[in-house]
Amino acid sequence: MAANKQEEARNKSPTRQKAQELHALLAAKFGEAVELVDAVDPYTVVKDHAQFPAVMRHLREDPAFQMDFLRSVTGVDWPDDSIIESVYHVYSYRLAHAHVVKVRLPRALPEIPTVEGVWPTANWFEREAYDLLGIVYIGHSDLRRIMLPDDWVGHPLRKDYAEQEDYRGIGTTRASPLEAFKQMDLARKKARDEKGVVVVPQQSPIKPPEGWVSPKAKKGAAAEEAEEGEA
Amino acid sequence: MSQALEPLREPHREQMLLNMGPQHPSTHGVINLLVESDGEVISRVIPEVGYLHRSIEKIGEKVTYNGFMPYTDRVDYVAAMTANEGYAMVVERLLGITDLVPRRAYYCRVIASELCRIASHHVSTGTMVMDVGAVTPFLWWLRERETINDFMEELCGARLTYNYMRIGGVMADIPRGFDKRVLQWLDHFEPIIEEFNRAASTNKIYIERLANVGVVPGKMAIDWGLVGPNLRASGVKFDVRKNIPYSVYPEFQFDVPIGTGFYGEVGDSYDRFYCRILEMKESCKILRQCLEGMPEGDYMAKVPRKIKPERDEAYAAVEAARGEMGYYLVSNGQESAWRVKVRTGSFTATQIMAPLSPGTMIGDVVALFASMDVVAPELDR
């Protein structure tokens, strides 16, 4: 049932067929080095990392691809398979088609050459992937953290990331404010119980106008009347 | 006598480091531009970002698919509706329910998005005029933006972090009489654009501050991944609404304004500014067609309460106020996403400051940065 739904979703994707065609072109050139994985947006996995720079350059320069726009570079962590994927979304303004390329890197030492030379805009995207996932882009001109401070420990978008307890003396976690209110209520209640104080609800200092009857009292009177009537 | 014949002393040259930000008024949010200059002439600009990083992508991995919806409007709070729409679209693609979403819902989304685009361009162009020195036009825009905020409040109850879209449709139908009120406001608003142009856009001082400043040629804009109005100002005619059609946009007649070098070279700061003004007019056109041809029907598809897609992934892009806003979503058969990546226009627009600034003046950097329309939360996420 679930598998059918997945198949249905994939069939409805208008870009799926185009992506398969583009992959076929890549496979014709690079053969065994690339592999297609099906999804709503199918993607090419470059298995042979030595071929990776050539594949990316081919995407940009080949007349059949002309992928001049690098939409994003990002990463996905898969700790169960102990790999990290570096994901590249590319688009061609001239030919109006898009493709997704991935490389699967070992989680212990994820290293892959930079694509900065092909698309200059990769600079910051790769810095972000390095900062948040710890993927090292070899040959990058300025591989520093971008979102987090330079002396931050760990890469937050990894699934096993544990946040450091404090950063330069500032705590990174904080108790829920609701807990504090609960504690306060408990302490008050305890104090009252110890002293044996009976809490009387506060009366409003504002007096109601003359002849005003509260709805509650009215209801009571009505009930009494009804009872009398029955009697 | 001998003193007069002495040769003029060489001017004193020294590299000076200037911090613009993180709380400089011209950076519109907390961004730090490290400016290295010799007197007024800039030799290097290093943008330092991350001050507003709220780890929205990590939150996306912790909450349910529906639960992430309110976070998306915090991604870009100046045009929250388009950010909502992108996320709704990517989940719909992943579930394969794009064609189940009712037509009326798509129309509601278009109304909300286009109103939001106008409101966002109000802030962008208004603050740009203000950064260069004129305050009045900015206040005019904010007055108009208040009306849009009222409309947004009618739609979804909020005036800043609008949250109207849902996975499979929208939260509620448009209120009774809403279309009439918006049309009435459009009649009032369209002449004001001309008024604004007379007051600011055609002002000689304003033009001279912006024309030929920070010229981005078309190829450079593509190489550095500029999107939206910034890209179109460089003469690249690309709009996600036209070129990768989504929602019901193919049903509407509208143009995609591009920079033609209105007062200087193609791709200068003035082109980026004026493209946004022209885009507001196009949004008005779309709004009119949309409100007049609104279909009857449901505003929400039947979507299971518990969203749990199979292991799969998708990418969806919308034309947000700051250009292509892409969501890359990976699911692992669980109730929350495995990975959410938000690709935003401000990120690349800030990045291009580094290669673009050398050789310009310090005063020009303010105009140049304003013309890029960077919104700090969208940049840092």
GROMACS .gro file of N, CA, C and O in nm, chain B residues 67-104:
model
  152
  298GLY      N    1   0.404   2.058   1.172
  298GLY     CA    2   0.458   2.144   1.277
  298GLY      C    3   0.564   2.239   1.228
  298GLY      O    4   0.592   2.341   1.291
  299PHE      N    5   0.626   2.206   1.115
  299PHE     CA    6   0.731   2.295   1.064
  299PHE      C    7   0.674   2.417   0.993
  299PHE      O    8   0.745   2.516   0.975
  300MET      N    9   0.546   2.409   0.955
  300MET     CA   10   0.486   2.518   0.878
  300MET      C   11   0.502   2.657   0.944
  300MET      O   12   0.542   2.751   0.878
  301PRO      N   13   0.475   2.672   1.074
  301PRO     CA   14   0.492   2.805   1.134
  301PRO      C   15   0.637   2.852   1.139
  301PRO      O   16   0.661   2.972   1.152
  302TYR      N   17   0.732   2.759   1.129
  302TYR     CA   18   0.871   2.803   1.130
  302TYR      C   19   0.911   2.865   0.998
  302TYR      O   20   1.003   2.945   0.991
  303THR      N   21   0.841   2.821   0.889
  303THR     CA   22   0.883   2.870   0.758
  303THR      C   23   0.860   3.021   0.744
  303THR      O   24   0.932   3.086   0.671
  304ASP      N   25   0.761   3.074   0.815
  304ASP     CA   26   0.744   3.219   0.798
  304ASP      C   27   0.847   3.298   0.879
  304ASP      O   28   0.864   3.417   0.855
  305ARG      N   29   0.915   3.233   0.969
  305ARG     CA   30   1.028   3.299   1.035
  305ARG      C   31   1.153   3.298   0.949
  305ARG      O   32   1.249   3.366   0.981
  306VAL      N   33   1.152   3.215   0.843
  306VAL     CA   34   1.268   3.215   0.754
  306VAL      C   35   1.281   3.353   0.688
  306VAL      O   36   1.389   3.410   0.683
  307ASP      N   37   1.168   3.402   0.637
  307ASP     CA   38   1.171   3.533   0.573
  307ASP      C   39   1.049   3.609   0.624
  307ASP      O   40   0.941   3.594   0.569
  308TYR      N   41   1.066   3.689   0.727
  308TYR     CA   42   0.946   3.750   0.785
  308TYR      C   43   0.898   3.873   0.711
  308TYR      O   44   0.796   3.929   0.745
  309VAL      N   45   0.970   3.918   0.610
  309VAL     CA   46   0.920   4.031   0.533
  309VAL      C   47   0.823   3.982   0.425
  309VAL      O   48   0.732   4.052   0.386
  310ALA      N   49   0.844   3.860   0.377
  310ALA     CA   50   0.751   3.802   0.280
  310ALA      C   51   0.725   3.658   0.321
  310ALA      O   52   0.768   3.564   0.256
  311ALA      N   53   0.653   3.643   0.431
  311ALA     CA   54   0.639   3.510   0.491
  311ALA      C   55   0.552   3.417   0.406
  311ALA      O   56   0.572   3.297   0.406
  312MET      N   57   0.457   3.474   0.331
  312MET     CA   58   0.363   3.389   0.258
  312MET      C   59   0.434   3.305   0.153
  312MET      O   60   0.400   3.188   0.133
  313THR      N   61   0.530   3.363   0.083
  313THR     CA   62   0.598   3.287  -0.021
  313THR      C   63   0.683   3.177   0.042
  313THR      O   64   0.697   3.069  -0.016
  314ALA      N   65   0.736   3.203   0.160
  314ALA     CA   66   0.813   3.099   0.228
  314ALA      C   67   0.722   2.984   0.269
  314ALA      O   68   0.760   2.867   0.259
  315ASN      N   69   0.601   3.017   0.313
  315ASN     CA   70   0.500   2.914   0.344
  315ASN      C   71   0.470   2.830   0.222
  315ASN      O   72   0.464   2.708   0.228
  316GLU      N   73   0.450   2.900   0.110
  316GLU     CA   74   0.406   2.834  -0.012
  316GLU      C   75   0.510   2.732  -0.058
  316GLU      O   76   0.475   2.621  -0.098
  317GLY      N   77   0.637   2.769  -0.051
  317GLY     CA   78   0.743   2.679  -0.095
  317GLY      C   79   0.743   2.551  -0.015
  317GLY      O   80   0.753   2.441  -0.071
  318TYR      N   81   0.727   2.563   0.115
  318TYR     CA   82   0.729   2.443   0.199
  318TYR      C   83   0.606   2.357   0.173
  318TYR      O   84   0.616   2.235   0.160
  319ALA      N   85   0.488   2.422   0.162
  319ALA     CA   86   0.366   2.346   0.133
  319ALA      C   87   0.384   2.270   0.003
  319ALA      O   88   0.348   2.153  -0.008
  320MET      N   89   0.445   2.337  -0.096
  320MET     CA   90   0.460   2.274  -0.227
  320MET      C   91   0.552   2.153  -0.223
  320MET      O   92   0.526   2.051  -0.287
  321VAL      N   93   0.662   2.165  -0.148
  321VAL     CA   94   0.757   2.054  -0.150
  321VAL      C   95   0.698   1.931  -0.080
  321VAL      O   96   0.716   1.818  -0.125
  322VAL      N   97   0.621   1.952   0.027
  322VAL     CA   98   0.559   1.837   0.094
  322VAL      C   99   0.451   1.777   0.004
  322VAL      O  100   0.437   1.655  -0.007
  323GLU      N  101   0.377   1.863  -0.067
  323GLU     CA  102   0.276   1.813  -0.159
  323GLU      C  103   0.339   1.730  -0.271
  323GLU      O  104   0.284   1.629  -0.312
  324ARG      N  105   0.454   1.773  -0.319
  324ARG     CA  106   0.523   1.696  -0.422
  324ARG      C  107   0.565   1.561  -0.367
  324ARG      O  108   0.554   1.459  -0.434
  325LEU      N  109   0.615   1.562  -0.244
  325LEU     CA  110   0.664   1.438  -0.182
  325LEU      C  111   0.549   1.340  -0.162
  325LEU      O  112   0.566   1.219  -0.176
  326LEU      N  113   0.430   1.392  -0.129
  326LEU     CA  114   0.315   1.306  -0.107
  326LEU      C  115   0.242   1.276  -0.238
  326LEU      O  116   0.154   1.191  -0.241
  327GLY      N  117   0.276   1.350  -0.344
  327GLY     CA  118   0.207   1.330  -0.472
  327GLY      C  119   0.065   1.382  -0.472
  327GLY      O  120  -0.023   1.324  -0.534
  328ILE      N  121   0.039   1.490  -0.398
  328ILE     CA  122  -0.099   1.542  -0.392
  328ILE      C  123  -0.109   1.680  -0.455
  328ILE      O  124  -0.204   1.752  -0.431
  329THR      N  125  -0.009   1.715  -0.539
  329THR     CA  126  -0.011   1.848  -0.599
  329THR      C  127  -0.140   1.873  -0.677
  329THR      O  128  -0.195   1.982  -0.672
  330ASP      N  129  -0.190   1.769  -0.747
  330ASP     CA  130  -0.310   1.792  -0.828
  330ASP      C  131  -0.439   1.775  -0.748
  330ASP      O  132  -0.547   1.798  -0.801
  331LEU      N  133  -0.428   1.735  -0.622
  331LEU     CA  134  -0.549   1.723  -0.540
  331LEU      C  135  -0.583   1.854  -0.471
  331LEU      O  136  -0.695   1.872  -0.422
  332VAL      N  137  -0.488   1.945  -0.464
  332VAL     CA  138  -0.513   2.073  -0.398
  332VAL      C  139  -0.617   2.148  -0.480
  332VAL      O  140  -0.603   2.163  -0.602
  333PRO      N  141  -0.726   2.195  -0.417
  333PRO     CA  142  -0.834   2.260  -0.493
  333PRO      C  143  -0.786   2.388  -0.562
  333PRO      O  144  -0.694   2.454  -0.514
  334ARG      N  145  -0.851   2.418  -0.673
  334ARG     CA  146  -0.813   2.538  -0.749
  334ARG      C  147  -0.833   2.664  -0.666
  334ARG      O  148  -0.755   2.758  -0.675
  335ARG      N  149  -0.937   2.665  -0.587
  335ARG     CA  150  -0.963   2.785  -0.506
  335ARG      C  151  -0.847   2.808  -0.408
  335ARG      O  152  -0.809   2.922  -0.383
   0.00000   0.00000   0.00000
